[in-house]
Amino acid sequence: MFTAAVLTLSDKGSRGEREDLSGKILAEMLASISGKVETYAILPDDRKLIEDQLIYYADRIGVDVIATTGGTGVGPRDVTPDATRAVIDKEIPGMGEAMRLAGLQKTPFAMISRAVVGCRGKTLIINLPGRQMIWPAGIIDRPYRSLPLNY
């Protein structure tokens, strides 16, 4: 069993103008592989707010995995990868590349994802696009199980 946090980044979702389907699906995916979702939030696409929330989940709550959804594209408000890079200790570029490669089997839009995967201390942070159609099968299971985070 591992602990997790789900963070949805969406201006409309944070204002209640759009239902957060991707965050709910992500929480279900984590639970299906023995993840215990400790906390879940929806924030607007604001870099400082995202950075602060990632730090809080990793340093204060101490979850094993933070899975974000949304804000990974190239739009002017898509800042999730930038916020993630600002708070991680080490980036794991191969995981982001593998996610994009697997996502390309489902849709050509996967190639414009700027999703980042990295570690802050012992917490794995995984950025996922807000559109589940881009998520490859095993998107959470494979990265988490491939890291020795209990060092």
PDB file of C-alpha atoms in Angstrom:
ATOM      1  CA  MET A   1       0.000   0.000   0.000  1.00  0.00           C
ATOM      2  CA  PHE A   2       1.163   3.532  -0.725  1.00  0.00           C
ATOM      3  CA  THR A   3      -0.287   6.957   0.013  1.00  0.00           C
ATOM      4  CA  ALA A   4      -1.248   9.410  -2.684  1.00  0.00           C
ATOM      5  CA  ALA A   5      -2.566  12.870  -3.387  1.00  0.00           C
ATOM      6  CA  VAL A   6      -4.557  13.838  -6.468  1.00  0.00           C
ATOM      7  CA  LEU A   7      -4.338  17.406  -7.710  1.00  0.00           C
ATOM      8  CA  THR A   8      -6.470  18.626 -10.600  1.00  0.00           C
ATOM      9  CA  LEU A   9      -5.370  21.844 -12.287  1.00  0.00           C
ATOM     10  CA  SER A  10      -8.218  23.588 -14.055  1.00  0.00           C
ATOM     11  CA  ASP A  11      -9.424  27.168 -14.016  1.00  0.00           C
ATOM     12  CA  LYS A  12     -12.988  26.115 -14.862  1.00  0.00           C
ATOM     13  CA  GLY A  13     -12.925  23.161 -12.492  1.00  0.00           C
ATOM     14  CA  SER A  14     -11.706  25.308  -9.608  1.00  0.00           C
ATOM     15  CA  ARG A  15     -14.611  27.718 -10.202  1.00  0.00           C
ATOM     16  CA  GLY A  16     -17.154  24.879 -10.335  1.00  0.00           C
ATOM     17  CA  GLU A  17     -17.864  25.458 -14.035  1.00  0.00           C
ATOM     18  CA  ARG A  18     -16.688  21.983 -15.075  1.00  0.00           C
ATOM     19  CA  GLU A  19     -16.961  18.624 -13.361  1.00  0.00           C
ATOM     20  CA  ASP A  20     -13.586  17.105 -12.559  1.00  0.00           C
ATOM     21  CA  LEU A  21     -13.760  13.715 -14.243  1.00  0.00           C
ATOM     22  CA  SER A  22     -10.009  13.202 -14.665  1.00  0.00           C
ATOM     23  CA  GLY A  23      -9.262  13.684 -10.960  1.00  0.00           C
ATOM     24  CA  LYS A  24     -11.951  11.187  -9.992  1.00  0.00           C
ATOM     25  CA  ILE A  25     -10.692   8.634 -12.517  1.00  0.00           C
ATOM     26  CA  LEU A  26      -7.132   9.167 -11.332  1.00  0.00           C
ATOM     27  CA  ALA A  27      -8.160   8.545  -7.706  1.00  0.00           C
ATOM     28  CA  GLU A  28      -9.908   5.324  -8.788  1.00  0.00           C
ATOM     29  CA  MET A  29      -6.813   4.218 -10.726  1.00  0.00           C
ATOM     30  CA  LEU A  30      -4.609   4.791  -7.693  1.00  0.00           C
ATOM     31  CA  ALA A  31      -7.005   2.865  -5.453  1.00  0.00           C
ATOM     32  CA  SER A  32      -7.020  -0.039  -7.925  1.00  0.00           C
ATOM     33  CA  ILE A  33      -3.261  -0.529  -7.417  1.00  0.00           C
ATOM     34  CA  SER A  34      -3.372  -0.316  -3.603  1.00  0.00           C
ATOM     35  CA  GLY A  35      -3.035   3.435  -3.368  1.00  0.00           C
ATOM     36  CA  LYS A  36      -4.713   5.228  -0.476  1.00  0.00           C
ATOM     37  CA  VAL A  37      -5.713   8.697  -1.647  1.00  0.00           C
ATOM     38  CA  GLU A  38      -5.073  10.882   1.387  1.00  0.00           C
ATOM     39  CA  THR A  39      -6.132  14.147  -0.207  1.00  0.00           C
ATOM     40  CA  TYR A  40      -7.646  15.571  -3.372  1.00  0.00           C
ATOM     41  CA  ALA A  41      -7.947  19.162  -4.545  1.00  0.00           C
ATOM     42  CA  ILE A  42      -8.799  21.260  -7.569  1.00  0.00           C
ATOM     43  CA  LEU A  43      -6.745  24.398  -8.121  1.00  0.00           C
ATOM     44  CA  PRO A  44      -6.711  27.029 -10.860  1.00  0.00           C
ATOM     45  CA  ASP A  45      -3.819  27.082 -13.322  1.00  0.00           C
ATOM     46  CA  ASP A  46      -1.671  29.319 -11.127  1.00  0.00           C
ATOM     47  CA  ARG A  47       2.005  28.397 -10.890  1.00  0.00           C
ATOM     48  CA  LYS A  48       2.591  29.654  -7.331  1.00  0.00           C
ATOM     49  CA  LEU A  49      -0.527  27.913  -5.993  1.00  0.00           C
ATOM     50  CA  ILE A  50       0.518  24.662  -7.693  1.00  0.00           C
ATOM     51  CA  GLU A  51       4.075  24.872  -6.350  1.00  0.00           C
ATOM     52  CA  ASP A  52       2.809  25.520  -2.814  1.00  0.00           C
ATOM     53  CA  GLN A  53       0.354  22.614  -2.968  1.00  0.00           C
ATOM     54  CA  LEU A  54       2.964  20.172  -4.298  1.00  0.00           C
ATOM     55  CA  ILE A  55       5.359  21.185  -1.510  1.00  0.00           C
ATOM     56  CA  TYR A  56       2.602  20.817   1.091  1.00  0.00           C
ATOM     57  CA  TYR A  57       1.646  17.321  -0.115  1.00  0.00           C
ATOM     58  CA  ALA A  58       5.274  16.137  -0.281  1.00  0.00           C
ATOM     59  CA  ASP A  59       6.785  17.826   2.770  1.00  0.00           C
ATOM     60  CA  ARG A  60       3.916  18.248   5.229  1.00  0.00           C
ATOM     61  CA  ILE A  61       1.591  15.334   4.460  1.00  0.00           C
ATOM     62  CA  GLY A  62       4.407  13.113   3.175  1.00  0.00           C
ATOM     63  CA  VAL A  63       2.483  11.156   0.552  1.00  0.00           C
ATOM     64  CA  ASP A  64       4.363   8.633  -1.575  1.00  0.00           C
ATOM     65  CA  VAL A  65       2.847   9.781  -4.877  1.00  0.00           C
ATOM     66  CA  ILE A  66       1.332  13.026  -6.105  1.00  0.00           C
ATOM     67  CA  ALA A  67      -0.602  12.602  -9.334  1.00  0.00           C
ATOM     68  CA  THR A  68      -1.597  15.807 -11.085  1.00  0.00           C
ATOM     69  CA  THR A  69      -3.963  16.140 -14.000  1.00  0.00           C
ATOM     70  CA  GLY A  70      -4.305  19.135 -16.283  1.00  0.00           C
ATOM     71  CA  GLY A  71      -2.142  22.035 -17.367  1.00  0.00           C
ATOM     72  CA  THR A  72       0.449  20.035 -19.329  1.00  0.00           C
ATOM     73  CA  GLY A  73      -0.182  21.474 -22.783  1.00  0.00           C
ATOM     74  CA  VAL A  74       1.148  24.545 -24.543  1.00  0.00           C
ATOM     75  CA  GLY A  75      -1.593  27.045 -23.728  1.00  0.00           C
ATOM     76  CA  PRO A  76      -0.731  30.252 -21.906  1.00  0.00           C
ATOM     77  CA  ARG A  77      -2.259  28.955 -18.625  1.00  0.00           C
ATOM     78  CA  ASP A  78      -0.665  25.474 -18.865  1.00  0.00           C
ATOM     79  CA  VAL A  79       1.937  25.787 -16.094  1.00  0.00           C
ATOM     80  CA  THR A  80       1.837  22.441 -14.273  1.00  0.00           C
ATOM     81  CA  PRO A  81       5.167  21.136 -15.651  1.00  0.00           C
ATOM     82  CA  ASP A  82       6.837  24.459 -14.866  1.00  0.00           C
ATOM     83  CA  ALA A  83       5.558  24.389 -11.272  1.00  0.00           C
ATOM     84  CA  THR A  84       6.601  20.756 -10.912  1.00  0.00           C
ATOM     85  CA  ARG A  85      10.130  21.406 -12.171  1.00  0.00           C
ATOM     86  CA  ALA A  86      10.447  24.259  -9.675  1.00  0.00           C
ATOM     87  CA  VAL A  87       9.799  21.951  -6.698  1.00  0.00           C
ATOM     88  CA  ILE A  88      11.348  18.584  -7.609  1.00  0.00           C
ATOM     89  CA  ASP A  89      14.836  17.524  -6.586  1.00  0.00           C
ATOM     90  CA  LYS A  90      15.334  15.220  -9.544  1.00  0.00           C
ATOM     91  CA  GLU A  91      13.499  14.902 -12.834  1.00  0.00           C
ATOM     92  CA  ILE A  92      12.956  11.459 -14.328  1.00  0.00           C
ATOM     93  CA  PRO A  93      12.746  12.328 -18.048  1.00  0.00           C
ATOM     94  CA  GLY A  94      12.480   8.735 -19.242  1.00  0.00           C
ATOM     95  CA  MET A  95       9.119   8.333 -17.533  1.00  0.00           C
ATOM     96  CA  GLY A  96       7.650  11.417 -19.194  1.00  0.00           C
ATOM     97  CA  GLU A  97       9.021  10.277 -22.529  1.00  0.00           C
ATOM     98  CA  ALA A  98       7.571   6.781 -22.034  1.00  0.00           C
ATOM     99  CA  MET A  99       4.158   8.249 -21.199  1.00  0.00           C
ATOM    100  CA  ARG A 100       4.189  10.388 -24.343  1.00  0.00           C
ATOM    101  CA  LEU A 101       5.318   7.452 -26.496  1.00  0.00           C
ATOM    102  CA  ALA A 102       2.602   5.163 -25.108  1.00  0.00           C
ATOM    103  CA  GLY A 103       0.026   7.965 -25.424  1.00  0.00           C
ATOM    104  CA  LEU A 104       0.841   8.348 -29.124  1.00  0.00           C
ATOM    105  CA  GLN A 105      -0.687   4.915 -29.673  1.00  0.00           C
ATOM    106  CA  LYS A 106      -4.014   6.472 -28.665  1.00  0.00           C
ATOM    107  CA  THR A 107      -3.837  10.001 -30.059  1.00  0.00           C
ATOM    108  CA  PRO A 108      -1.397  12.338 -31.853  1.00  0.00           C
ATOM    109  CA  PHE A 109      -2.126  14.969 -29.183  1.00  0.00           C
ATOM    110  CA  ALA A 110       0.128  13.060 -26.773  1.00  0.00           C
ATOM    111  CA  MET A 111       3.179  14.581 -28.454  1.00  0.00           C
ATOM    112  CA  ILE A 112       2.305  18.083 -27.238  1.00  0.00           C
ATOM    113  CA  SER A 113       2.098  17.041 -23.592  1.00  0.00           C
ATOM    114  CA  ARG A 114       4.858  18.619 -21.503  1.00  0.00           C
ATOM    115  CA  ALA A 115       4.172  16.286 -18.571  1.00  0.00           C
ATOM    116  CA  VAL A 116       7.010  15.931 -16.070  1.00  0.00           C
ATOM    117  CA  VAL A 117       7.818  13.121 -13.648  1.00  0.00           C
ATOM    118  CA  GLY A 118      10.215  13.654 -10.789  1.00  0.00           C
ATOM    119  CA  CYS A 119      10.939  13.226  -7.094  1.00  0.00           C
ATOM    120  CA  ARG A 120      10.812  15.640  -4.219  1.00  0.00           C
ATOM    121  CA  GLY A 121      12.469  13.828  -1.377  1.00  0.00           C
ATOM    122  CA  LYS A 122      10.746  10.449  -1.250  1.00  0.00           C
ATOM    123  CA  THR A 123       7.619  11.643  -3.078  1.00  0.00           C
ATOM    124  CA  LEU A 124       7.083  10.770  -6.726  1.00  0.00           C
ATOM    125  CA  ILE A 125       5.272  13.521  -8.653  1.00  0.00           C
ATOM    126  CA  ILE A 126       3.596  12.537 -11.914  1.00  0.00           C
ATOM    127  CA  ASN A 127       1.963  15.073 -14.256  1.00  0.00           C
ATOM    128  CA  LEU A 128      -0.833  13.755 -16.463  1.00  0.00           C
ATOM    129  CA  PRO A 129      -2.778  15.559 -19.151  1.00  0.00           C
ATOM    130  CA  GLY A 130      -6.296  16.657 -18.274  1.00  0.00           C
ATOM    131  CA  ARG A 131      -7.730  14.514 -21.049  1.00  0.00           C
ATOM    132  CA  GLN A 132      -7.858  10.873 -20.072  1.00  0.00           C
ATOM    133  CA  MET A 133      -7.866   9.775 -23.726  1.00  0.00           C
ATOM    134  CA  ILE A 134      -4.152  10.609 -23.780  1.00  0.00           C
ATOM    135  CA  TRP A 135      -3.346   8.460 -20.737  1.00  0.00           C
ATOM    136  CA  PRO A 136      -1.711   5.182 -21.729  1.00  0.00           C
ATOM    137  CA  ALA A 137      -2.679   1.979 -19.955  1.00  0.00           C
ATOM    138  CA  GLY A 138      -0.778   1.462 -16.710  1.00  0.00           C
ATOM    139  CA  ILE A 139       0.068   5.161 -16.514  1.00  0.00           C
ATOM    140  CA  ILE A 140       0.281   5.170 -12.718  1.00  0.00           C
ATOM    141  CA  ASP A 141       1.114   1.538 -12.018  1.00  0.00           C
ATOM    142  CA  ARG A 142       4.312   1.343 -14.068  1.00  0.00           C
ATOM    143  CA  PRO A 143       6.105   4.500 -12.879  1.00  0.00           C
ATOM    144  CA  TYR A 144       5.367   3.940  -9.208  1.00  0.00           C
ATOM    145  CA  ARG A 145       6.372   0.292  -9.171  1.00  0.00           C
ATOM    146  CA  SER A 146       9.625   0.996 -11.054  1.00  0.00           C
ATOM    147  CA  LEU A 147      11.102   3.346  -8.444  1.00  0.00           C
ATOM    148  CA  PRO A 148      12.845   2.363  -5.202  1.00  0.00           C
ATOM    149  CA  LEU A 149      11.318   5.244  -3.239  1.00  0.00           C
ATOM    150  CA  ASN A 150      11.744   3.584   0.121  1.00  0.00           C
ATOM    151  CA  TYR A 151      15.470   4.348   0.285  1.00  0.00           C
TER     152      TYR A 151
END
